[in-house]
Amino acid sequence: AAAARTTPDDEALVQLFQWNWDSVAAECEDFLGPNGFSGVQVSPPQEHVVIPFAEGGNHPWWQDYQPVSYRLDNTRRGTAEEFAAMVRTCRDNGVRVYVDAVVNHMTGDGDGVGSAGTSWAKYDHPDLFGDGTASYGYDDFGPCYEEIANWNDKEEVQNCQLVGLADLDTADPRVRDHIKRYLNGLVDLGVGGFRVDAAKHVPEAHIADIFGNLNTVPGFGGTPRVFYEVYGDATVPYTAYAPYGEVTNFDYQRDVAGKFKDGNIAGLAHMPDYGGLTSEQATVFIDNHDTQRYHPTLTYKDGDRYHLAAAFMLAHPYGTPVVTSGYDFGDNVTEGPPSTGYAEGNPAGWITEDTDCSTGAWVCSHRHPTVAGMAAFRASAGDTALVQRATDGNGRLAFDRGARGFAAFNATGDTWRLTSDTSLPDGTYDNAAGGGTATVSGGRVTVEVPANGAVALHVDGECEDDCGGPDPGTGD
Ligand code: QV4
């Protein structure tokens, strides 16, 4: 069955961390659009520093988070033309591109030449748009020029330097205008919105002015959708940013990832408003590019349990879910993405290779059989309520989504043979969370939920003549 259409409110997103523009475009066309994933978060598209490794080897991924200018001309992921073509291709396939917007700061210590050839020093970014019309100098930074030391002092967190990165003085309207010009340039290309990097380090009033005054998104219409990156705490709570858009919910991330890791998921049907964020305000994820490196609770390295958690996140109504796909970094948290090597004459240095999901070098979690069909489940479920149907009180949980979906999650090492009531109409359904089919008859469904696996049935996955799994009668 075709994937149902989604509105931005029931979107399922994928973070294609470090994928190059051509590979993102291909994924929108080949997989994301056809499978109902309606948004893709891409890595920062602006010119970035190029950090040489004294010992050779790959350039670190975090180069991207040190902007040299707002030019899109040349990053390790491709050209401005390739970026624009990606946005168009994704839009034509019903997928919004969300850009990781680095607006809190520019570069760290030192000086050099950026990926598009622009010279820089920590407090000197001489040509922001490549046309000589705008620059940042010493006075455009601050008011604090020291690294954040006391994270319990909101003034410091918002005005001083995150890991020593030159902090833009967003109190200055001229600085905000440069940022808006960058963001509007992206919106005019069809970018659907932003993940705002380090948002909690930008005072709320400045966020309100910048993101409240952007252009309308061509094609999709409406104002850009914005997700603020906030690690909420007592000093800067998540809710401080909720008036301006959605907020990344690391409290959800820690709790849900931890419970799947521990096999203790039975209580997850009914969730609190994690961190004080309502479902509408929260962006949720099992991991992201930071947590998988710095605080790995549950990541691609954990295999089945991780995919099970991602499928659960997509089935549960709380928040806007983001599935994370990137590359295998082994034990090296600074390791850059798979690369074609050093490109002679190209200031971007090492150039990211095209993604290949079949080699193991890239991690394509959204394509895993447990996850791939779950955006369609979410779209089918729409805004229906969750009704708990079964649990073993520990590692197993099953629920309905209104009369539109039924899902069962088994975070144990043994098969779960379950017969349950369900509101799903009588019929035979493909399992959106893996293989096989299941039949609902007389308001009851019988399923075998694999160890560390799931069964997810939804109304748009009803199969009559085209059941994907083996025919239960003949075994063919
Ligand atoms: C080092 C020292 C500093 C010193 C500085 C001197 O640590 O003490 O002052 O040198 O220049 C890199 C290096 C880091 C270095 C810094 C500046 O790793 O050691 O500082 O550059 O040269 C990513 C990486 C960082 C990287 C940064 C910039 O994770 O390691 O720093 O990019 O290249 C908090 C925040 C939250 C943040 C999270 C990680 O509230 O906003 O920490 N998350 C986002 C992104 C994250 C990104 C940034 C913010 C910064 O998701 O990936 O950091 O843009 O929770």
Coordinates of C-alpha atoms and ligand atoms in Angstrom, one line a residue:
A1 CA 0.0 0.0 0.0
A2 CA 1.2 3.5 -0.7
A3 CA 2.4 5.7 2.1
A4 CA -0.2 8.1 3.4
R5 CA 0.3 11.8 3.0
T6 CA 1.4 13.6 6.1
T7 CA 1.1 17.2 7.3
P8 CA 4.0 18.8 9.0
D9 CA 2.3 17.9 12.3
D10 CA 2.6 14.2 11.9
E11 CA 5.9 14.2 10.2
A12 CA 8.6 11.5 10.6
L13 CA 12.1 12.9 10.0
V14 CA 15.4 11.4 9.3
Q15 CA 18.7 13.0 10.2
L16 CA 21.1 12.1 7.3
F17 CA 24.2 13.1 9.3
Q18 CA 27.1 14.1 7.0
W19 CA 25.5 12.7 3.8
N20 CA 26.5 14.6 0.7
W21 CA 23.9 16.6 -1.2
D22 CA 23.7 14.2 -4.1
S23 CA 23.2 11.3 -1.8
V24 CA 20.4 13.1 0.2
A25 CA 18.7 13.9 -3.1
A26 CA 18.9 10.2 -4.2
E27 CA 17.5 9.1 -0.8
C28 CA 14.6 11.5 -1.0
E29 CA 13.7 10.0 -4.4
D30 CA 14.4 6.4 -3.8
F31 CA 13.4 5.9 -0.3
L32 CA 12.2 8.7 1.9
G33 CA 9.4 10.0 -0.3
P34 CA 8.0 6.6 -1.3
N35 CA 8.1 5.4 2.3
G36 CA 6.4 8.5 3.9
F37 CA 9.4 10.0 5.6
S38 CA 8.5 13.7 5.0
G39 CA 11.5 15.5 6.4
V40 CA 15.2 15.2 6.2
Q41 CA 17.7 17.0 8.5
V42 CA 21.0 17.7 6.7
S43 CA 24.4 18.8 8.0
P44 CA 25.3 22.5 8.0
P45 CA 25.5 23.8 4.4
Q46 CA 27.6 26.9 5.0
E47 CA 31.3 27.3 4.4
H48 CA 33.2 25.7 7.2
V49 CA 36.8 25.5 8.6
V50 CA 39.1 22.8 7.3
I51 CA 40.9 21.3 10.2
P52 CA 44.1 19.6 9.1
F53 CA 45.1 16.4 11.0
A54 CA 48.8 16.5 11.7
E55 CA 49.0 12.8 11.5
G56 CA 47.0 12.6 8.3
G57 CA 43.7 10.8 8.2
N58 CA 40.2 12.0 7.9
H59 CA 39.1 15.6 8.8
P60 CA 36.8 15.7 11.9
W61 CA 33.0 15.9 11.3
W62 CA 32.8 18.9 13.6
Q63 CA 34.4 21.2 11.1
D64 CA 30.9 21.9 9.9
Y65 CA 30.0 23.6 13.2
Q66 CA 32.6 26.4 12.7
P67 CA 31.2 28.7 10.0
V68 CA 33.7 30.8 8.0
S69 CA 31.0 32.4 5.9
Y70 CA 27.4 31.9 4.8
R71 CA 28.3 30.8 1.3
L72 CA 26.9 27.5 0.1
D73 CA 29.5 27.3 -2.7
N74 CA 31.7 24.5 -1.5
T75 CA 31.5 22.3 1.5
R76 CA 32.8 18.7 1.8
R77 CA 29.3 17.7 0.8
G78 CA 29.1 19.5 -2.5
T79 CA 28.4 22.7 -4.4
A80 CA 25.7 25.3 -4.1
E81 CA 24.1 23.9 -7.3
E82 CA 24.1 20.4 -5.8
F83 CA 22.5 21.8 -2.6
A84 CA 19.8 23.6 -4.6
A85 CA 19.1 20.5 -6.7
M86 CA 18.8 18.4 -3.6
V87 CA 16.2 20.7 -2.1
R88 CA 14.2 20.6 -5.3
T89 CA 14.4 16.8 -5.7
C90 CA 13.4 16.3 -2.1
R91 CA 10.5 18.7 -2.4
D92 CA 9.3 17.0 -5.6
N93 CA 9.2 13.8 -3.6
G94 CA 7.2 15.4 -0.7
V95 CA 10.2 15.7 1.6
R96 CA 11.1 18.9 3.4
V97 CA 14.8 19.7 3.9
Y98 CA 15.7 21.0 7.4
V99 CA 19.0 22.7 7.6
D100 CA 21.2 22.6 10.6
A101 CA 21.6 26.3 11.2
V102 CA 24.8 27.4 13.0
V103 CA 24.0 31.0 14.1
N104 CA 25.4 31.2 17.6
H105 CA 29.0 31.5 16.7
M106 CA 31.6 31.4 14.0
T107 CA 35.1 29.8 14.3
G108 CA 37.4 28.8 17.1
D109 CA 41.0 29.9 17.8
G110 CA 43.4 30.3 14.9
D111 CA 43.1 31.3 11.3
G112 CA 43.0 29.7 7.9
V113 CA 41.1 29.3 4.7
G114 CA 37.5 27.9 4.6
S115 CA 36.1 25.2 2.5
A116 CA 35.1 27.7 -0.2
G117 CA 38.4 29.5 -0.1
T118 CA 37.5 32.4 2.2
S119 CA 40.2 33.5 4.6
W120 CA 39.3 33.7 8.3
A121 CA 40.6 34.4 11.8
K122 CA 38.7 33.9 15.0
Y123 CA 37.2 37.4 15.1
D124 CA 37.5 38.2 11.4
H125 CA 35.1 36.8 8.8
P126 CA 35.6 39.2 5.9
D127 CA 33.1 38.2 3.3
L128 CA 30.0 36.5 4.6
F129 CA 28.1 36.1 1.2
G130 CA 31.0 36.1 -1.3
D131 CA 30.0 39.4 -2.7
G132 CA 31.9 41.9 -0.5
T133 CA 28.7 43.2 1.1
A134 CA 28.9 41.9 4.6
S135 CA 31.5 40.9 7.2
Y136 CA 32.0 40.2 10.9
G137 CA 34.7 41.9 12.8
Y138 CA 35.7 42.0 16.5
D139 CA 32.8 44.2 17.5
D140 CA 30.2 41.8 16.0
F141 CA 31.2 39.3 18.7
G142 CA 30.7 39.2 22.4
P143 CA 29.6 40.8 24.7
C144 CA 31.7 38.1 26.4
Y145 CA 34.9 36.9 24.9
E146 CA 35.6 34.1 27.4
E147 CA 34.6 30.5 27.3
I148 CA 31.5 29.5 29.3
A149 CA 32.8 28.4 32.7
N150 CA 29.7 28.5 34.9
W151 CA 26.8 26.6 33.3
N152 CA 24.6 27.6 36.1
D153 CA 24.7 31.2 35.1
K154 CA 22.3 31.9 32.2
E155 CA 24.1 35.2 31.3
E156 CA 27.3 33.2 30.7
V157 CA 25.6 30.4 28.9
Q158 CA 24.0 32.8 26.4
N159 CA 26.7 35.5 26.1
C160 CA 30.0 33.7 26.5
Q161 CA 31.7 31.2 24.2
L162 CA 30.7 27.6 23.8
V163 CA 33.9 25.6 23.7
G164 CA 35.8 28.8 22.8
L165 CA 33.9 29.5 19.6
A166 CA 33.6 33.2 18.7
D167 CA 30.2 34.1 20.0
L168 CA 28.1 36.4 17.7
D169 CA 26.6 39.5 19.4
T170 CA 23.0 38.8 18.4
A171 CA 21.9 41.8 20.4
D172 CA 23.2 43.8 17.4
P173 CA 20.4 44.1 14.8
R174 CA 23.1 44.2 12.1
V175 CA 24.3 40.8 13.1
R176 CA 20.8 39.5 13.2
D177 CA 20.2 40.9 9.7
H178 CA 23.2 38.9 8.3
I179 CA 21.8 35.8 9.9
K180 CA 18.3 36.4 8.5
R181 CA 19.8 37.0 5.1
Y182 CA 21.6 33.6 5.3
L183 CA 18.4 31.8 6.4
N184 CA 16.1 33.5 3.9
G185 CA 18.5 32.6 1.1
L186 CA 17.9 29.0 2.2
V187 CA 14.2 29.4 2.5
D188 CA 14.0 30.9 -1.0
L189 CA 15.6 27.8 -2.3
G190 CA 12.8 25.8 -0.8
V191 CA 14.4 24.7 2.5
G192 CA 11.4 23.8 4.8
G193 CA 12.9 24.8 8.1
F194 CA 15.8 24.6 10.6
R195 CA 17.4 22.7 13.4
V196 CA 18.9 25.6 15.3
D197 CA 22.3 24.5 16.6
A198 CA 23.2 25.7 20.1
A199 CA 19.9 27.6 20.3
K200 CA 20.1 27.8 24.1
H201 CA 23.3 29.8 23.8
V202 CA 21.3 32.5 21.9
P203 CA 19.0 34.7 24.1
E204 CA 15.4 34.0 23.5
A205 CA 14.5 37.6 22.4
H206 CA 17.1 37.3 19.6
I207 CA 15.8 33.9 18.6
A208 CA 12.3 35.4 18.4
D209 CA 13.4 38.2 16.1
I210 CA 15.5 36.0 13.8
F211 CA 13.1 33.1 13.4
G212 CA 9.9 35.0 13.7
N213 CA 10.7 37.2 10.6
L214 CA 11.7 34.8 7.9
N215 CA 10.2 34.4 4.4
T216 CA 7.5 32.0 3.4
V217 CA 8.6 28.6 2.1
P218 CA 7.9 28.3 -1.7
G219 CA 6.2 25.2 -2.7
F220 CA 5.2 24.0 0.8
G221 CA 3.9 27.4 1.9
G222 CA 3.8 28.7 5.4
T223 CA 6.7 29.9 7.6
P224 CA 9.7 27.6 8.1
R225 CA 9.4 25.0 10.8
V226 CA 12.0 25.4 13.5
F227 CA 13.5 22.9 15.9
Y228 CA 15.7 24.4 18.7
E229 CA 18.6 22.5 20.0
V230 CA 18.4 22.9 23.8
Y231 CA 19.8 20.6 26.4
G232 CA 17.3 21.8 29.0
D233 CA 18.4 22.1 32.6
A234 CA 17.5 24.3 35.7
T235 CA 19.4 27.2 34.3
V236 CA 17.9 27.2 30.8
P237 CA 14.8 25.0 30.7
Y238 CA 13.5 23.5 27.4
T239 CA 10.3 25.5 27.9
A240 CA 12.1 28.8 27.5
Y241 CA 12.3 28.1 23.7
A242 CA 8.9 26.5 23.3
P243 CA 7.1 29.8 22.4
Y244 CA 9.2 30.0 19.2
G245 CA 9.0 26.5 17.8
E246 CA 9.8 22.9 18.7
V247 CA 12.5 21.9 21.1
T248 CA 14.8 18.9 21.1
N249 CA 13.9 16.7 24.0
F250 CA 16.9 15.1 25.6
D251 CA 14.9 14.1 28.7
Y252 CA 12.8 11.8 26.4
Q253 CA 16.0 10.7 24.7
R254 CA 17.7 9.6 28.0
D255 CA 14.6 7.9 29.4
V256 CA 13.3 6.1 26.3
A257 CA 16.7 5.0 25.1
G258 CA 17.6 3.9 28.6
K259 CA 14.4 1.9 29.0
F260 CA 14.9 0.1 25.7
K261 CA 18.5 -0.6 26.6
D262 CA 17.4 -2.1 29.9
G263 CA 14.5 -4.0 28.5
N264 CA 12.1 -2.1 30.8
I265 CA 9.6 -0.6 28.3
A266 CA 6.3 -1.7 29.8
G267 CA 5.5 1.7 31.3
L268 CA 6.1 3.7 28.1
A269 CA 2.6 3.8 26.8
H270 CA 1.7 6.8 28.9
M271 CA 4.5 9.3 28.9
P272 CA 5.0 12.4 30.9
D273 CA 5.5 15.7 29.2
Y274 CA 9.3 15.2 29.3
G275 CA 11.1 18.3 30.4
G276 CA 7.8 20.1 30.5
L277 CA 7.4 19.9 26.7
T278 CA 4.0 18.9 25.3
S279 CA 3.8 16.5 22.4
E280 CA 3.4 19.4 20.0
Q281 CA 6.4 21.2 21.4
A282 CA 8.8 18.2 21.5
T283 CA 11.3 16.9 18.9
V284 CA 12.2 13.3 19.9
F285 CA 15.0 10.9 19.0
I286 CA 16.7 7.8 20.4
D287 CA 20.1 9.3 19.7
N288 CA 21.6 12.2 17.7
H289 CA 25.1 12.8 16.3
D290 CA 26.3 14.2 19.7
T291 CA 24.7 11.6 22.0
Q292 CA 25.9 8.7 19.9
R293 CA 29.4 9.9 20.4
Y294 CA 29.5 11.6 23.8
H295 CA 26.7 9.9 25.8
P296 CA 25.9 6.6 24.0
T297 CA 22.9 5.2 25.7
L298 CA 21.6 3.2 22.8
T299 CA 23.0 3.6 19.3
Y300 CA 23.3 1.7 16.0
K301 CA 26.1 -0.2 17.7
D302 CA 23.4 -1.9 19.9
G303 CA 21.7 -3.5 16.8
D304 CA 18.1 -4.8 17.2
R305 CA 17.3 -3.0 20.5
Y306 CA 18.1 0.3 18.9
H307 CA 16.0 -0.4 15.8
L308 CA 13.2 -1.5 18.1
A309 CA 13.4 1.8 20.0
A310 CA 13.3 3.8 16.8
A311 CA 10.2 1.8 15.6
F312 CA 8.5 2.5 18.9
M313 CA 9.3 6.2 18.7
L314 CA 7.6 6.3 15.3
A315 CA 4.5 4.4 16.6
H316 CA 4.0 6.5 19.7
P317 CA 2.2 9.8 19.3
Y318 CA 4.5 11.9 21.5
G319 CA 6.6 14.5 19.8
T320 CA 8.0 14.8 16.3
P321 CA 10.3 11.8 15.8
V322 CA 13.8 12.0 14.1
V323 CA 15.5 8.8 13.1
T324 CA 19.3 9.1 13.0
S325 CA 21.4 7.7 10.2
G326 CA 25.1 8.5 9.7
Y327 CA 28.2 6.5 9.4
D328 CA 30.2 4.0 11.4
F329 CA 32.8 5.9 13.4
G330 CA 34.1 2.9 15.4
D331 CA 35.8 4.1 18.6
N332 CA 36.9 7.5 17.2
V333 CA 34.4 10.2 18.1
T334 CA 36.1 12.8 15.9
E335 CA 36.3 10.5 12.8
G336 CA 34.9 12.2 9.7
P337 CA 32.6 10.6 7.2
P338 CA 33.7 8.1 4.6
S339 CA 35.6 10.1 2.1
T340 CA 37.0 10.0 -1.4
G341 CA 40.3 11.3 0.0
Y342 CA 42.1 14.6 -0.6
A343 CA 40.9 16.5 -3.6
E344 CA 43.8 18.4 -5.1
G345 CA 43.0 22.1 -5.5
N346 CA 39.7 21.9 -3.6
P347 CA 39.9 24.0 -0.4
A348 CA 37.2 21.8 1.2
G349 CA 39.9 19.1 1.6
W350 CA 38.6 15.7 2.0
I351 CA 35.4 15.2 0.1
T352 CA 32.6 13.0 1.4
E353 CA 31.9 10.0 -0.8
D354 CA 28.4 9.0 -2.0
T355 CA 26.5 7.1 0.6
D356 CA 26.3 3.3 0.1
C357 CA 24.0 1.6 2.6
S358 CA 25.2 -1.8 1.7
T359 CA 28.8 -1.6 2.9
G360 CA 28.6 -1.0 6.7
A361 CA 30.7 2.2 6.3
W362 CA 27.4 4.1 6.3
V363 CA 24.7 3.6 8.9
C364 CA 21.2 3.7 7.3
S365 CA 19.0 3.1 10.3
H366 CA 15.9 4.4 8.6
R367 CA 16.2 1.6 6.0
H368 CA 16.4 -1.2 8.6
P369 CA 13.4 -3.6 8.2
T370 CA 12.1 -2.8 11.7
V371 CA 12.1 1.0 11.0
A372 CA 11.5 1.4 7.3
G373 CA 7.8 0.9 7.3
M374 CA 7.1 2.9 10.4
A375 CA 6.7 6.4 8.9
A376 CA 3.8 5.0 7.0
F377 CA 2.4 3.6 10.2
R378 CA 2.7 7.0 11.8
A379 CA 1.0 8.7 8.9
S380 CA -1.8 6.2 9.0
A381 CA -2.3 6.6 12.8
G382 CA -2.5 10.4 12.4
D383 CA -3.8 12.1 15.5
T384 CA -5.5 9.0 17.0
A385 CA -5.2 8.3 20.7
L386 CA -3.0 5.5 22.1
V387 CA -4.9 2.7 23.9
Q388 CA -2.7 0.2 25.8
R389 CA -3.6 -3.4 24.9
A390 CA -1.1 -5.6 26.5
T391 CA 2.1 -5.7 28.6
D392 CA 4.1 -8.2 30.7
G393 CA 4.9 -5.5 33.2
N394 CA 8.5 -5.5 32.1
G395 CA 9.9 -5.8 28.6
R396 CA 6.8 -6.0 26.4
L397 CA 4.1 -3.6 25.4
A398 CA 1.3 -3.5 22.8
F399 CA -1.1 -0.7 22.0
D400 CA -3.7 0.5 19.5
R401 CA -3.7 3.9 17.7
G402 CA -7.4 4.5 17.6
A403 CA -8.9 2.2 15.0
R404 CA -6.0 2.8 12.6
G405 CA -3.0 1.0 14.0
F406 CA -1.9 -1.8 16.3
A407 CA 1.7 -2.2 17.4
A408 CA 3.5 -4.7 19.8
F409 CA 7.1 -4.2 21.0
N410 CA 9.2 -7.0 22.5
A411 CA 12.4 -6.0 24.3
T412 CA 13.1 -9.5 25.5
G413 CA 15.2 -12.3 24.1
D414 CA 12.2 -14.6 23.6
T415 CA 9.3 -14.6 21.1
W416 CA 6.1 -13.0 22.4
R417 CA 3.0 -15.0 21.4
L418 CA 0.2 -12.6 21.9
T419 CA -3.5 -12.6 21.3
S420 CA -5.0 -9.2 22.0
D421 CA -8.1 -7.1 21.6
T422 CA -7.7 -4.5 19.0
S423 CA -9.9 -1.8 17.4
L424 CA -8.2 -2.3 14.0
P425 CA -10.9 -3.5 11.5
D426 CA -11.0 -7.1 10.5
G427 CA -8.5 -7.9 7.7
T428 CA -5.0 -9.1 6.9
Y429 CA -2.2 -6.6 7.3
D430 CA 1.5 -6.4 6.4
N431 CA 3.8 -6.0 9.4
A432 CA 5.3 -2.6 8.9
A433 CA 8.0 -3.4 11.5
G434 CA 9.5 -6.4 9.7
G435 CA 8.3 -9.3 7.7
G436 CA 5.1 -11.3 7.6
T437 CA 1.4 -10.6 8.0
A438 CA -1.2 -10.8 10.7
T439 CA -5.0 -11.2 10.6
V440 CA -7.5 -9.3 12.7
S441 CA -10.8 -11.2 13.1
G442 CA -13.7 -10.4 15.4
G443 CA -11.7 -7.6 17.1
R444 CA -8.9 -10.0 18.1
V445 CA -5.4 -10.3 16.7
T446 CA -2.8 -13.0 17.2
V447 CA 0.8 -12.2 16.6
E448 CA 4.2 -13.7 17.1
V449 CA 6.5 -10.8 18.1
P450 CA 10.1 -11.8 17.5
A451 CA 12.7 -11.4 20.2
N452 CA 13.9 -7.8 20.2
G453 CA 11.4 -7.1 17.4
A454 CA 8.0 -5.6 16.7
V455 CA 4.8 -6.1 14.9
A456 CA 3.0 -3.0 13.6
L457 CA -0.2 -3.2 11.6
H458 CA -2.0 -0.2 10.1
V459 CA -5.0 0.5 7.9
D460 CA -3.0 1.7 4.9
G461 CA -1.0 -1.6 5.2
E462 CA -4.0 -3.8 4.7
C463 CA -3.1 -6.4 2.1
E464 CA -5.7 -8.4 0.2
D465 CA -4.0 -9.8 -3.0
D466 CA -0.7 -8.3 -2.4
C467 CA 0.4 -9.5 1.1
G468 CA 4.1 -9.1 1.3
G469 CA 4.8 -11.9 3.7
P470 CA 4.4 -15.6 3.3
D471 CA 0.8 -16.6 2.8
P472 CA -0.3 -18.0 6.1
G473 CA -2.3 -20.8 4.4
T474 CA 0.3 -22.2 2.0
G475 CA 3.6 -20.9 3.4
D476 CA 4.5 -19.6 -0.1
Ligands
QV4_1 C1 38.8 23.4 22.3 C2 38.7 23.4 23.9 C3 38.2 24.7 24.4 C4 39.1 25.8 24.0 C5 39.2 25.8 22.4 C6 40.2 26.9 22.0 O1 37.8 22.3 24.2 O2 38.2 24.6 25.8 O3 38.6 27.1 24.4 O4 39.6 24.5 21.9 O5 40.0 27.1 20.6 C7 35.7 21.6 18.6 C8 36.6 20.8 19.4 C9 36.8 21.5 20.7 C10 37.4 22.9 20.5 C11 36.4 23.6 19.7 C12 36.9 25.0 19.3 O6 36.0 19.5 19.6 O7 37.7 20.7 21.5 O8 37.5 23.5 21.8 O9 36.2 22.9 18.4 O10 38.0 24.9 18.5 C13 30.6 20.2 17.6 C14 31.5 19.3 18.4 C15 32.5 20.0 19.2 C16 33.3 21.0 18.3 C17 32.3 21.9 17.7 C18 33.0 23.0 16.8 O11 30.7 18.5 19.3 O12 33.4 19.1 19.8 O13 34.3 21.6 19.1 O14 31.4 21.2 16.9 O15 33.7 22.4 15.8 C19 26.3 21.5 24.8 C20 25.6 22.6 23.9 C21 25.1 22.1 22.6 C22 26.1 21.3 21.9 C23 26.6 20.2 22.8 C24 27.8 19.4 22.1 O16 24.6 23.3 24.7 O17 24.6 23.2 21.8 O18 27.2 20.8 24.0 N1 25.6 20.8 20.6 C25 25.8 21.5 19.3 C26 26.1 20.5 18.2 C27 27.5 20.0 18.3 C28 28.4 21.2 18.0 C29 27.9 22.4 18.6 C30 26.7 22.5 19.3 C31 28.7 23.6 18.4 O19 25.1 19.5 18.1 O20 27.8 18.9 17.4 O21 29.7 20.9 18.5 O22 28.3 24.2 17.1 O23 25.3 20.7 25.3

